[in-house]
Amino acid sequence: MKRIYAREEVCMACRLCEVHCAVEHSSTKHMLKAFKKEARKPAPRCTVEVKDALSFSFMCRHCEEPVCLYSCISGAMHRDPDGAIRVDEQKCIGCWTCILACPYGAIKRDEQDHHFALKCDLCPDLEVPACVSACPNDALILVNEPDPVMPQEVRERV
């Protein structure tokens, strides 16, 4: 399964991952139109966390044992055949049990109308997620790995 790892030692908190994620999840998928013309403003599925000199992009870990999926009462959370945990926005009723259940705090509610949960979906229409391809310092790495802890070969490339 694909996983995105953050390398905090090279992240400069530019937030380009957030911008490109939001654009990828907009209806136009166009940078200017998404933020200036769309009635529903796009929202990123990742968040840059900053504390002093440390920063990194934070997103869903697509857990092997996804507590958010198990807690979802509407069936909106589901695991796709590729292994990613995704939200069906049409089924989500906004009960937020997934937000309460996620041990990482990687799920947030839609800030505009609070109707559905937002989380990383690994950009299923792209070969490489938008956040990873937009990162100028390669602070985000996409690997095909079942282990939720960064594999040794990835650490060695850092």
N, C-alpha and C. Protein backbone atom coordinates (compact mmCIF):
# COMPACT_ATOMS: atom_id res chain seq x y z
N MET A 1 0.82 -1.18 0.00
CA MET A 1 0.00 0.00 0.00
C MET A 1 0.87 1.25 0.00
N LYS A 2 0.40 2.30 -0.65
CA LYS A 2 1.12 3.57 -0.67
C LYS A 2 1.01 4.25 0.68
N ARG A 3 2.12 4.87 1.07
CA ARG A 3 2.14 5.67 2.29
C ARG A 3 2.99 6.91 2.01
N ILE A 4 2.63 8.00 2.69
CA ILE A 4 3.40 9.23 2.58
C ILE A 4 4.13 9.44 3.90
N TYR A 5 5.43 9.64 3.81
CA TYR A 5 6.24 9.90 4.99
C TYR A 5 6.74 11.34 4.94
N ALA A 6 6.73 12.00 6.10
CA ALA A 6 7.23 13.37 6.20
C ALA A 6 8.65 13.35 6.76
N ARG A 7 9.50 14.15 6.13
CA ARG A 7 10.88 14.30 6.60
C ARG A 7 11.00 15.71 7.20
N GLU A 8 10.78 15.79 8.50
CA GLU A 8 10.75 17.09 9.16
C GLU A 8 12.08 17.84 9.09
N GLU A 9 13.17 17.12 8.90
CA GLU A 9 14.47 17.78 8.86
C GLU A 9 14.68 18.61 7.59
N VAL A 10 13.85 18.42 6.56
CA VAL A 10 13.98 19.23 5.34
C VAL A 10 12.72 20.05 5.04
N CYS A 11 11.68 19.91 5.86
CA CYS A 11 10.46 20.68 5.65
C CYS A 11 10.72 22.13 6.07
N MET A 12 10.34 23.07 5.20
CA MET A 12 10.54 24.49 5.50
C MET A 12 9.22 25.21 5.77
N ALA A 13 8.15 24.45 5.97
CA ALA A 13 6.83 25.00 6.31
C ALA A 13 6.32 25.98 5.26
N CYS A 14 6.57 25.71 3.99
CA CYS A 14 6.11 26.59 2.92
C CYS A 14 4.61 26.44 2.66
N ARG A 15 4.05 25.33 3.10
CA ARG A 15 2.62 25.02 2.97
C ARG A 15 2.16 24.78 1.53
N LEU A 16 3.10 24.55 0.63
CA LEU A 16 2.71 24.23 -0.75
C LEU A 16 1.95 22.91 -0.81
N CYS A 17 2.23 22.01 0.10
CA CYS A 17 1.49 20.74 0.15
C CYS A 17 0.01 21.02 0.41
N GLU A 18 -0.27 21.93 1.34
CA GLU A 18 -1.66 22.29 1.65
C GLU A 18 -2.34 22.93 0.43
N VAL A 19 -1.66 23.84 -0.22
CA VAL A 19 -2.23 24.55 -1.37
C VAL A 19 -2.54 23.57 -2.50
N HIS A 20 -1.57 22.73 -2.85
CA HIS A 20 -1.77 21.80 -3.96
C HIS A 20 -2.79 20.72 -3.62
N CYS A 21 -2.87 20.33 -2.37
CA CYS A 21 -3.89 19.37 -1.93
C CYS A 21 -5.27 19.99 -2.10
N ALA A 22 -5.43 21.22 -1.66
CA ALA A 22 -6.72 21.90 -1.78
C ALA A 22 -7.13 22.04 -3.25
N VAL A 23 -6.20 22.42 -4.10
CA VAL A 23 -6.50 22.58 -5.52
C VAL A 23 -6.89 21.24 -6.14
N GLU A 24 -6.17 20.19 -5.79
CA GLU A 24 -6.49 18.86 -6.32
C GLU A 24 -7.89 18.42 -5.92
N HIS A 25 -8.37 18.86 -4.78
CA HIS A 25 -9.70 18.49 -4.30
C HIS A 25 -10.76 19.54 -4.62
N SER A 26 -10.41 20.50 -5.46
CA SER A 26 -11.39 21.51 -5.88
C SER A 26 -12.14 20.99 -7.10
N SER A 27 -13.19 21.68 -7.49
CA SER A 27 -13.95 21.22 -8.65
C SER A 27 -13.26 21.57 -9.96
N THR A 28 -12.53 22.69 -10.01
CA THR A 28 -11.85 23.07 -11.26
C THR A 28 -10.45 22.49 -11.39
N LYS A 29 -9.80 22.19 -10.26
CA LYS A 29 -8.41 21.71 -10.22
C LYS A 29 -7.47 22.72 -10.88
N HIS A 30 -7.84 24.00 -10.78
CA HIS A 30 -7.05 25.09 -11.34
C HIS A 30 -6.71 26.05 -10.20
N MET A 31 -5.44 26.39 -10.05
CA MET A 31 -4.97 27.17 -8.90
C MET A 31 -5.76 28.46 -8.70
N LEU A 32 -5.85 29.31 -9.68
CA LEU A 32 -6.54 30.59 -9.51
C LEU A 32 -8.05 30.43 -9.40
N LYS A 33 -8.61 29.62 -10.26
CA LYS A 33 -10.06 29.44 -10.24
C LYS A 33 -10.53 28.81 -8.92
N ALA A 34 -9.75 27.89 -8.40
CA ALA A 34 -10.14 27.19 -7.17
C ALA A 34 -10.30 28.16 -6.00
N PHE A 35 -9.39 29.10 -5.87
CA PHE A 35 -9.44 30.00 -4.72
C PHE A 35 -10.22 31.28 -4.98
N LYS A 36 -10.34 31.70 -6.24
CA LYS A 36 -10.99 32.98 -6.54
C LYS A 36 -12.39 32.85 -7.11
N LYS A 37 -12.69 31.77 -7.83
CA LYS A 37 -13.95 31.69 -8.56
C LYS A 37 -14.95 30.68 -8.01
N GLU A 38 -14.46 29.63 -7.38
CA GLU A 38 -15.37 28.59 -6.92
C GLU A 38 -16.17 29.07 -5.71
N ALA A 39 -17.45 28.78 -5.71
CA ALA A 39 -18.31 29.16 -4.59
C ALA A 39 -17.89 28.42 -3.32
N ARG A 40 -17.56 27.16 -3.48
CA ARG A 40 -17.12 26.33 -2.36
C ARG A 40 -15.60 26.32 -2.37
N LYS A 41 -14.98 26.99 -1.41
CA LYS A 41 -13.52 27.09 -1.37
C LYS A 41 -12.90 25.72 -1.07
N PRO A 42 -11.84 25.39 -1.77
CA PRO A 42 -11.22 24.08 -1.55
C PRO A 42 -10.51 24.02 -0.20
N ALA A 43 -10.47 22.82 0.36
CA ALA A 43 -9.82 22.62 1.66
C ALA A 43 -8.76 21.53 1.55
N PRO A 44 -7.60 21.74 2.16
CA PRO A 44 -6.56 20.71 2.12
C PRO A 44 -6.89 19.55 3.04
N ARG A 45 -6.38 18.40 2.70
CA ARG A 45 -6.54 17.21 3.52
C ARG A 45 -5.29 16.95 4.37
N CYS A 46 -4.30 17.81 4.23
CA CYS A 46 -3.09 17.73 5.05
C CYS A 46 -2.92 19.05 5.79
N THR A 47 -2.12 19.05 6.83
CA THR A 47 -1.89 20.24 7.64
C THR A 47 -0.41 20.32 7.97
N VAL A 48 0.16 21.49 7.80
CA VAL A 48 1.56 21.67 8.19
C VAL A 48 1.59 22.05 9.66
N GLU A 49 2.30 21.26 10.42
CA GLU A 49 2.47 21.50 11.86
C GLU A 49 3.83 22.18 12.05
N VAL A 50 3.85 23.25 12.86
CA VAL A 50 5.09 24.00 13.10
C VAL A 50 5.25 24.23 14.59
N LYS A 51 6.43 23.91 15.09
CA LYS A 51 6.79 24.23 16.48
C LYS A 51 8.26 24.59 16.48
N ASP A 52 8.52 25.85 16.73
CA ASP A 52 9.88 26.39 16.70
C ASP A 52 10.51 26.11 15.34
N ALA A 53 11.65 25.45 15.30
CA ALA A 53 12.33 25.18 14.03
C ALA A 53 11.84 23.90 13.36
N LEU A 54 11.02 23.14 14.05
CA LEU A 54 10.53 21.87 13.52
C LEU A 54 9.21 22.08 12.78
N SER A 55 9.10 21.50 11.58
CA SER A 55 7.84 21.55 10.83
C SER A 55 7.73 20.31 9.97
N PHE A 56 6.49 19.91 9.71
CA PHE A 56 6.24 18.78 8.83
C PHE A 56 4.77 18.78 8.41
N SER A 57 4.52 18.16 7.28
CA SER A 57 3.15 18.04 6.79
C SER A 57 2.54 16.79 7.42
N PHE A 58 1.35 16.97 7.94
CA PHE A 58 0.69 15.90 8.68
C PHE A 58 -0.59 15.49 7.94
N MET A 59 -0.78 14.19 7.78
CA MET A 59 -1.97 13.69 7.10
C MET A 59 -2.32 12.29 7.60
N CYS A 60 -3.42 11.74 7.11
CA CYS A 60 -3.86 10.41 7.49
C CYS A 60 -2.77 9.38 7.24
N ARG A 61 -2.67 8.42 8.14
CA ARG A 61 -1.66 7.38 8.03
C ARG A 61 -2.19 6.12 7.33
N HIS A 62 -3.46 6.09 7.02
CA HIS A 62 -4.08 4.93 6.36
C HIS A 62 -3.69 3.65 7.10
N CYS A 63 -4.06 3.62 8.37
CA CYS A 63 -3.68 2.56 9.31
C CYS A 63 -4.11 1.16 8.84
N GLU A 64 -3.33 0.18 9.27
CA GLU A 64 -3.70 -1.21 9.01
C GLU A 64 -4.97 -1.57 9.79
N GLU A 65 -5.09 -1.04 11.01
CA GLU A 65 -6.27 -1.22 11.86
C GLU A 65 -6.91 0.16 12.03
N PRO A 66 -7.71 0.60 11.05
CA PRO A 66 -8.25 1.96 11.07
C PRO A 66 -9.43 2.13 12.02
N VAL A 67 -9.17 2.69 13.19
CA VAL A 67 -10.19 2.90 14.19
C VAL A 67 -11.28 3.83 13.66
N CYS A 68 -10.90 4.78 12.81
CA CYS A 68 -11.89 5.70 12.23
C CYS A 68 -12.91 4.93 11.40
N LEU A 69 -12.46 3.98 10.64
CA LEU A 69 -13.35 3.16 9.80
C LEU A 69 -14.28 2.34 10.68
N TYR A 70 -13.73 1.73 11.72
CA TYR A 70 -14.53 0.89 12.62
C TYR A 70 -15.58 1.71 13.38
N SER A 71 -15.30 2.99 13.62
CA SER A 71 -16.22 3.81 14.39
C SER A 71 -17.27 4.51 13.54
N CYS A 72 -17.12 4.50 12.24
CA CYS A 72 -18.03 5.22 11.34
C CYS A 72 -19.41 4.55 11.33
N ILE A 73 -20.42 5.28 11.79
CA ILE A 73 -21.76 4.69 11.91
C ILE A 73 -22.55 4.73 10.61
N SER A 74 -22.12 5.55 9.65
CA SER A 74 -22.87 5.66 8.40
C SER A 74 -22.29 4.81 7.27
N GLY A 75 -21.09 4.29 7.47
CA GLY A 75 -20.45 3.53 6.40
C GLY A 75 -19.73 4.41 5.40
N ALA A 76 -19.57 5.70 5.72
CA ALA A 76 -18.89 6.62 4.81
C ALA A 76 -17.40 6.31 4.72
N MET A 77 -16.80 5.93 5.84
CA MET A 77 -15.38 5.55 5.84
C MET A 77 -15.28 4.14 5.29
N HIS A 78 -14.38 3.96 4.36
CA HIS A 78 -14.20 2.64 3.77
C HIS A 78 -12.76 2.47 3.29
N ARG A 79 -12.34 1.23 3.17
CA ARG A 79 -11.01 0.93 2.65
C ARG A 79 -11.18 0.55 1.18
N ASP A 80 -10.50 1.27 0.32
CA ASP A 80 -10.53 0.96 -1.11
C ASP A 80 -9.63 -0.24 -1.39
N PRO A 81 -9.79 -0.87 -2.55
CA PRO A 81 -8.94 -2.03 -2.90
C PRO A 81 -7.44 -1.72 -2.86
N ASP A 82 -7.07 -0.46 -3.07
CA ASP A 82 -5.65 -0.10 -3.02
C ASP A 82 -5.13 0.03 -1.59
N GLY A 83 -6.02 -0.11 -0.60
CA GLY A 83 -5.63 -0.06 0.81
C GLY A 83 -5.86 1.27 1.48
N ALA A 84 -6.17 2.31 0.73
CA ALA A 84 -6.37 3.63 1.31
C ALA A 84 -7.73 3.72 2.00
N ILE A 85 -7.75 4.44 3.11
CA ILE A 85 -9.00 4.70 3.82
C ILE A 85 -9.56 6.00 3.24
N ARG A 86 -10.78 5.93 2.75
CA ARG A 86 -11.38 7.10 2.11
C ARG A 86 -12.76 7.40 2.71
N VAL A 87 -13.24 8.63 2.47
CA VAL A 87 -14.55 9.07 2.96
C VAL A 87 -15.47 9.27 1.76
N ASP A 88 -16.63 8.65 1.82
CA ASP A 88 -17.66 8.90 0.82
C ASP A 88 -18.46 10.10 1.32
N GLU A 89 -18.23 11.26 0.72
CA GLU A 89 -18.85 12.49 1.19
C GLU A 89 -20.38 12.45 1.10
N GLN A 90 -20.91 11.63 0.22
CA GLN A 90 -22.36 11.53 0.08
C GLN A 90 -22.98 10.74 1.25
N LYS A 91 -22.20 9.83 1.84
CA LYS A 91 -22.70 9.02 2.95
C LYS A 91 -22.41 9.62 4.31
N CYS A 92 -21.40 10.49 4.39
CA CYS A 92 -21.00 11.06 5.68
C CYS A 92 -22.13 11.93 6.23
N ILE A 93 -22.48 11.69 7.49
CA ILE A 93 -23.57 12.44 8.12
C ILE A 93 -23.06 13.49 9.10
N GLY A 94 -21.74 13.61 9.21
CA GLY A 94 -21.18 14.63 10.09
C GLY A 94 -21.33 14.33 11.56
N CYS A 95 -21.25 13.08 11.96
CA CYS A 95 -21.37 12.73 13.38
C CYS A 95 -20.03 12.89 14.11
N TRP A 96 -18.94 12.89 13.37
CA TRP A 96 -17.58 13.12 13.85
C TRP A 96 -17.02 12.03 14.75
N THR A 97 -17.61 10.84 14.73
CA THR A 97 -17.02 9.75 15.52
C THR A 97 -15.65 9.38 14.98
N CYS A 98 -15.43 9.54 13.69
CA CYS A 98 -14.12 9.24 13.11
C CYS A 98 -13.06 10.20 13.66
N ILE A 99 -13.44 11.46 13.83
CA ILE A 99 -12.51 12.45 14.38
C ILE A 99 -12.15 12.10 15.81
N LEU A 100 -13.15 11.71 16.59
CA LEU A 100 -12.90 11.32 17.98
C LEU A 100 -12.07 10.04 18.07
N ALA A 101 -12.27 9.13 17.13
CA ALA A 101 -11.60 7.83 17.19
C ALA A 101 -10.16 7.86 16.68
N CYS A 102 -9.85 8.74 15.75
CA CYS A 102 -8.51 8.75 15.14
C CYS A 102 -7.46 9.09 16.20
N PRO A 103 -6.52 8.18 16.46
CA PRO A 103 -5.52 8.44 17.49
C PRO A 103 -4.49 9.50 17.07
N TYR A 104 -4.46 9.87 15.80
CA TYR A 104 -3.47 10.83 15.31
C TYR A 104 -4.05 12.23 15.09
N GLY A 105 -5.35 12.36 15.13
CA GLY A 105 -5.95 13.67 14.86
C GLY A 105 -5.83 14.06 13.40
N ALA A 106 -5.83 13.08 12.51
CA ALA A 106 -5.61 13.33 11.09
C ALA A 106 -6.88 13.61 10.31
N ILE A 107 -8.02 13.55 10.96
CA ILE A 107 -9.30 13.80 10.29
C ILE A 107 -9.86 15.10 10.83
N LYS A 108 -10.37 15.93 9.94
CA LYS A 108 -10.98 17.18 10.38
C LYS A 108 -12.32 17.34 9.69
N ARG A 109 -13.12 18.23 10.21
CA ARG A 109 -14.41 18.45 9.58
C ARG A 109 -14.28 19.56 8.54
N ASP A 110 -15.13 19.49 7.57
CA ASP A 110 -15.18 20.51 6.54
C ASP A 110 -15.54 21.83 7.20
N GLU A 111 -14.72 22.83 7.02
CA GLU A 111 -14.92 24.11 7.71
C GLU A 111 -16.04 24.96 7.12
N GLN A 112 -16.48 24.66 5.90
CA GLN A 112 -17.47 25.54 5.28
C GLN A 112 -18.89 25.23 5.72
N ASP A 113 -19.27 23.97 5.64
CA ASP A 113 -20.64 23.67 6.05
C ASP A 113 -20.71 22.54 7.06
N HIS A 114 -19.56 22.05 7.51
CA HIS A 114 -19.47 21.02 8.55
C HIS A 114 -20.30 19.78 8.23
N HIS A 115 -20.42 19.50 6.95
CA HIS A 115 -21.24 18.35 6.57
C HIS A 115 -20.47 17.04 6.52
N PHE A 116 -19.19 17.07 6.19
CA PHE A 116 -18.47 15.80 6.06
C PHE A 116 -17.04 15.90 6.57
N ALA A 117 -16.47 14.74 6.82
CA ALA A 117 -15.10 14.63 7.32
C ALA A 117 -14.11 14.78 6.16
N LEU A 118 -13.00 15.42 6.46
CA LEU A 118 -11.92 15.58 5.49
C LEU A 118 -10.70 14.82 5.96
N LYS A 119 -10.10 14.07 5.06
CA LYS A 119 -8.86 13.36 5.37
C LYS A 119 -8.12 13.06 4.08
N CYS A 120 -6.86 12.78 4.20
CA CYS A 120 -6.06 12.43 3.02
C CYS A 120 -6.66 11.20 2.33
N ASP A 121 -6.75 11.28 1.03
CA ASP A 121 -7.25 10.13 0.25
C ASP A 121 -6.19 9.61 -0.71
N LEU A 122 -4.95 10.09 -0.56
CA LEU A 122 -3.82 9.72 -1.41
C LEU A 122 -4.05 10.07 -2.89
N CYS A 123 -4.90 11.04 -3.15
CA CYS A 123 -5.19 11.52 -4.51
C CYS A 123 -5.35 10.35 -5.49
N PRO A 124 -6.48 9.66 -5.42
CA PRO A 124 -6.65 8.44 -6.22
C PRO A 124 -6.57 8.64 -7.74
N ASP A 125 -6.77 9.86 -8.21
CA ASP A 125 -6.71 10.13 -9.64
C ASP A 125 -5.30 10.43 -10.13
N LEU A 126 -4.35 10.52 -9.21
CA LEU A 126 -2.97 10.85 -9.57
C LEU A 126 -2.04 9.69 -9.26
N GLU A 127 -1.00 9.57 -10.02
CA GLU A 127 0.01 8.54 -9.75
C GLU A 127 0.77 8.87 -8.47
N VAL A 128 1.10 10.16 -8.30
CA VAL A 128 1.77 10.65 -7.10
C VAL A 128 0.87 11.72 -6.49
N PRO A 129 0.54 11.62 -5.20
CA PRO A 129 -0.33 12.62 -4.57
C PRO A 129 0.18 14.04 -4.78
N ALA A 130 -0.75 14.98 -4.86
CA ALA A 130 -0.42 16.38 -5.14
C ALA A 130 0.56 16.96 -4.13
N CYS A 131 0.40 16.62 -2.87
CA CYS A 131 1.29 17.16 -1.84
C CYS A 131 2.74 16.72 -2.06
N VAL A 132 2.91 15.47 -2.43
CA VAL A 132 4.26 14.92 -2.64
C VAL A 132 4.91 15.57 -3.86
N SER A 133 4.19 15.66 -4.96
CA SER A 133 4.79 16.22 -6.18
C SER A 133 5.02 17.73 -6.06
N ALA A 134 4.30 18.43 -5.16
CA ALA A 134 4.47 19.87 -5.02
C ALA A 134 5.58 20.26 -4.05
N CYS A 135 6.05 19.35 -3.25
CA CYS A 135 7.02 19.67 -2.21
C CYS A 135 8.38 20.01 -2.82
N PRO A 136 8.87 21.25 -2.67
CA PRO A 136 10.12 21.65 -3.31
C PRO A 136 11.37 21.03 -2.69
N ASN A 137 11.29 20.59 -1.44
CA ASN A 137 12.46 20.02 -0.75
C ASN A 137 12.41 18.51 -0.62
N ASP A 138 11.45 17.87 -1.25
CA ASP A 138 11.25 16.43 -1.09
C ASP A 138 11.09 16.05 0.38
N ALA A 139 10.37 16.89 1.11
CA ALA A 139 10.10 16.60 2.52
C ALA A 139 9.01 15.55 2.67
N LEU A 140 8.27 15.28 1.60
CA LEU A 140 7.26 14.23 1.59
C LEU A 140 7.71 13.15 0.62
N ILE A 141 7.69 11.91 1.09
CA ILE A 141 8.13 10.78 0.29
C ILE A 141 6.98 9.78 0.17
N LEU A 142 6.70 9.35 -1.04
CA LEU A 142 5.68 8.34 -1.28
C LEU A 142 6.38 7.00 -1.44
N VAL A 143 5.98 6.03 -0.63
CA VAL A 143 6.54 4.68 -0.74
C VAL A 143 5.40 3.67 -0.77
N ASN A 144 5.69 2.54 -1.31
CA ASN A 144 4.75 1.43 -1.33
C ASN A 144 5.18 0.47 -0.24
N GLU A 145 4.57 0.61 0.93
CA GLU A 145 5.07 -0.12 2.09
C GLU A 145 3.92 -0.41 3.05
N PRO A 146 3.83 -1.63 3.55
CA PRO A 146 2.77 -1.95 4.51
C PRO A 146 3.05 -1.50 5.93
N ASP A 147 4.31 -1.22 6.27
CA ASP A 147 4.68 -0.89 7.65
C ASP A 147 4.36 0.57 7.96
N PRO A 148 3.59 0.86 9.03
CA PRO A 148 3.26 2.25 9.35
C PRO A 148 4.44 3.06 9.89
N VAL A 149 5.55 2.39 10.23
CA VAL A 149 6.74 3.09 10.67
C VAL A 149 7.68 3.23 9.47
N MET A 150 8.34 4.37 9.36
CA MET A 150 9.19 4.60 8.20
C MET A 150 10.21 3.47 8.04
N PRO A 151 10.21 2.81 6.88
CA PRO A 151 11.13 1.70 6.64
C PRO A 151 12.59 2.15 6.64
N GLN A 152 13.48 1.25 6.99
CA GLN A 152 14.91 1.55 7.07
C GLN A 152 15.45 2.07 5.74
N GLU A 153 15.03 1.49 4.61
CA GLU A 153 15.56 1.95 3.31
C GLU A 153 15.14 3.39 3.00
N VAL A 154 13.99 3.82 3.52
CA VAL A 154 13.59 5.22 3.34
C VAL A 154 14.45 6.11 4.21
N ARG A 155 14.71 5.69 5.44
CA ARG A 155 15.57 6.46 6.35
C ARG A 155 16.96 6.63 5.77
N GLU A 156 17.45 5.61 5.10
CA GLU A 156 18.79 5.66 4.53
C GLU A 156 18.87 6.64 3.36
N ARG A 157 17.74 6.85 2.67
CA ARG A 157 17.72 7.79 1.54
C ARG A 157 17.65 9.24 2.02
N VAL A 158 17.28 9.43 3.25
CA VAL A 158 17.07 10.79 3.79
C VAL A 158 18.40 11.49 3.97
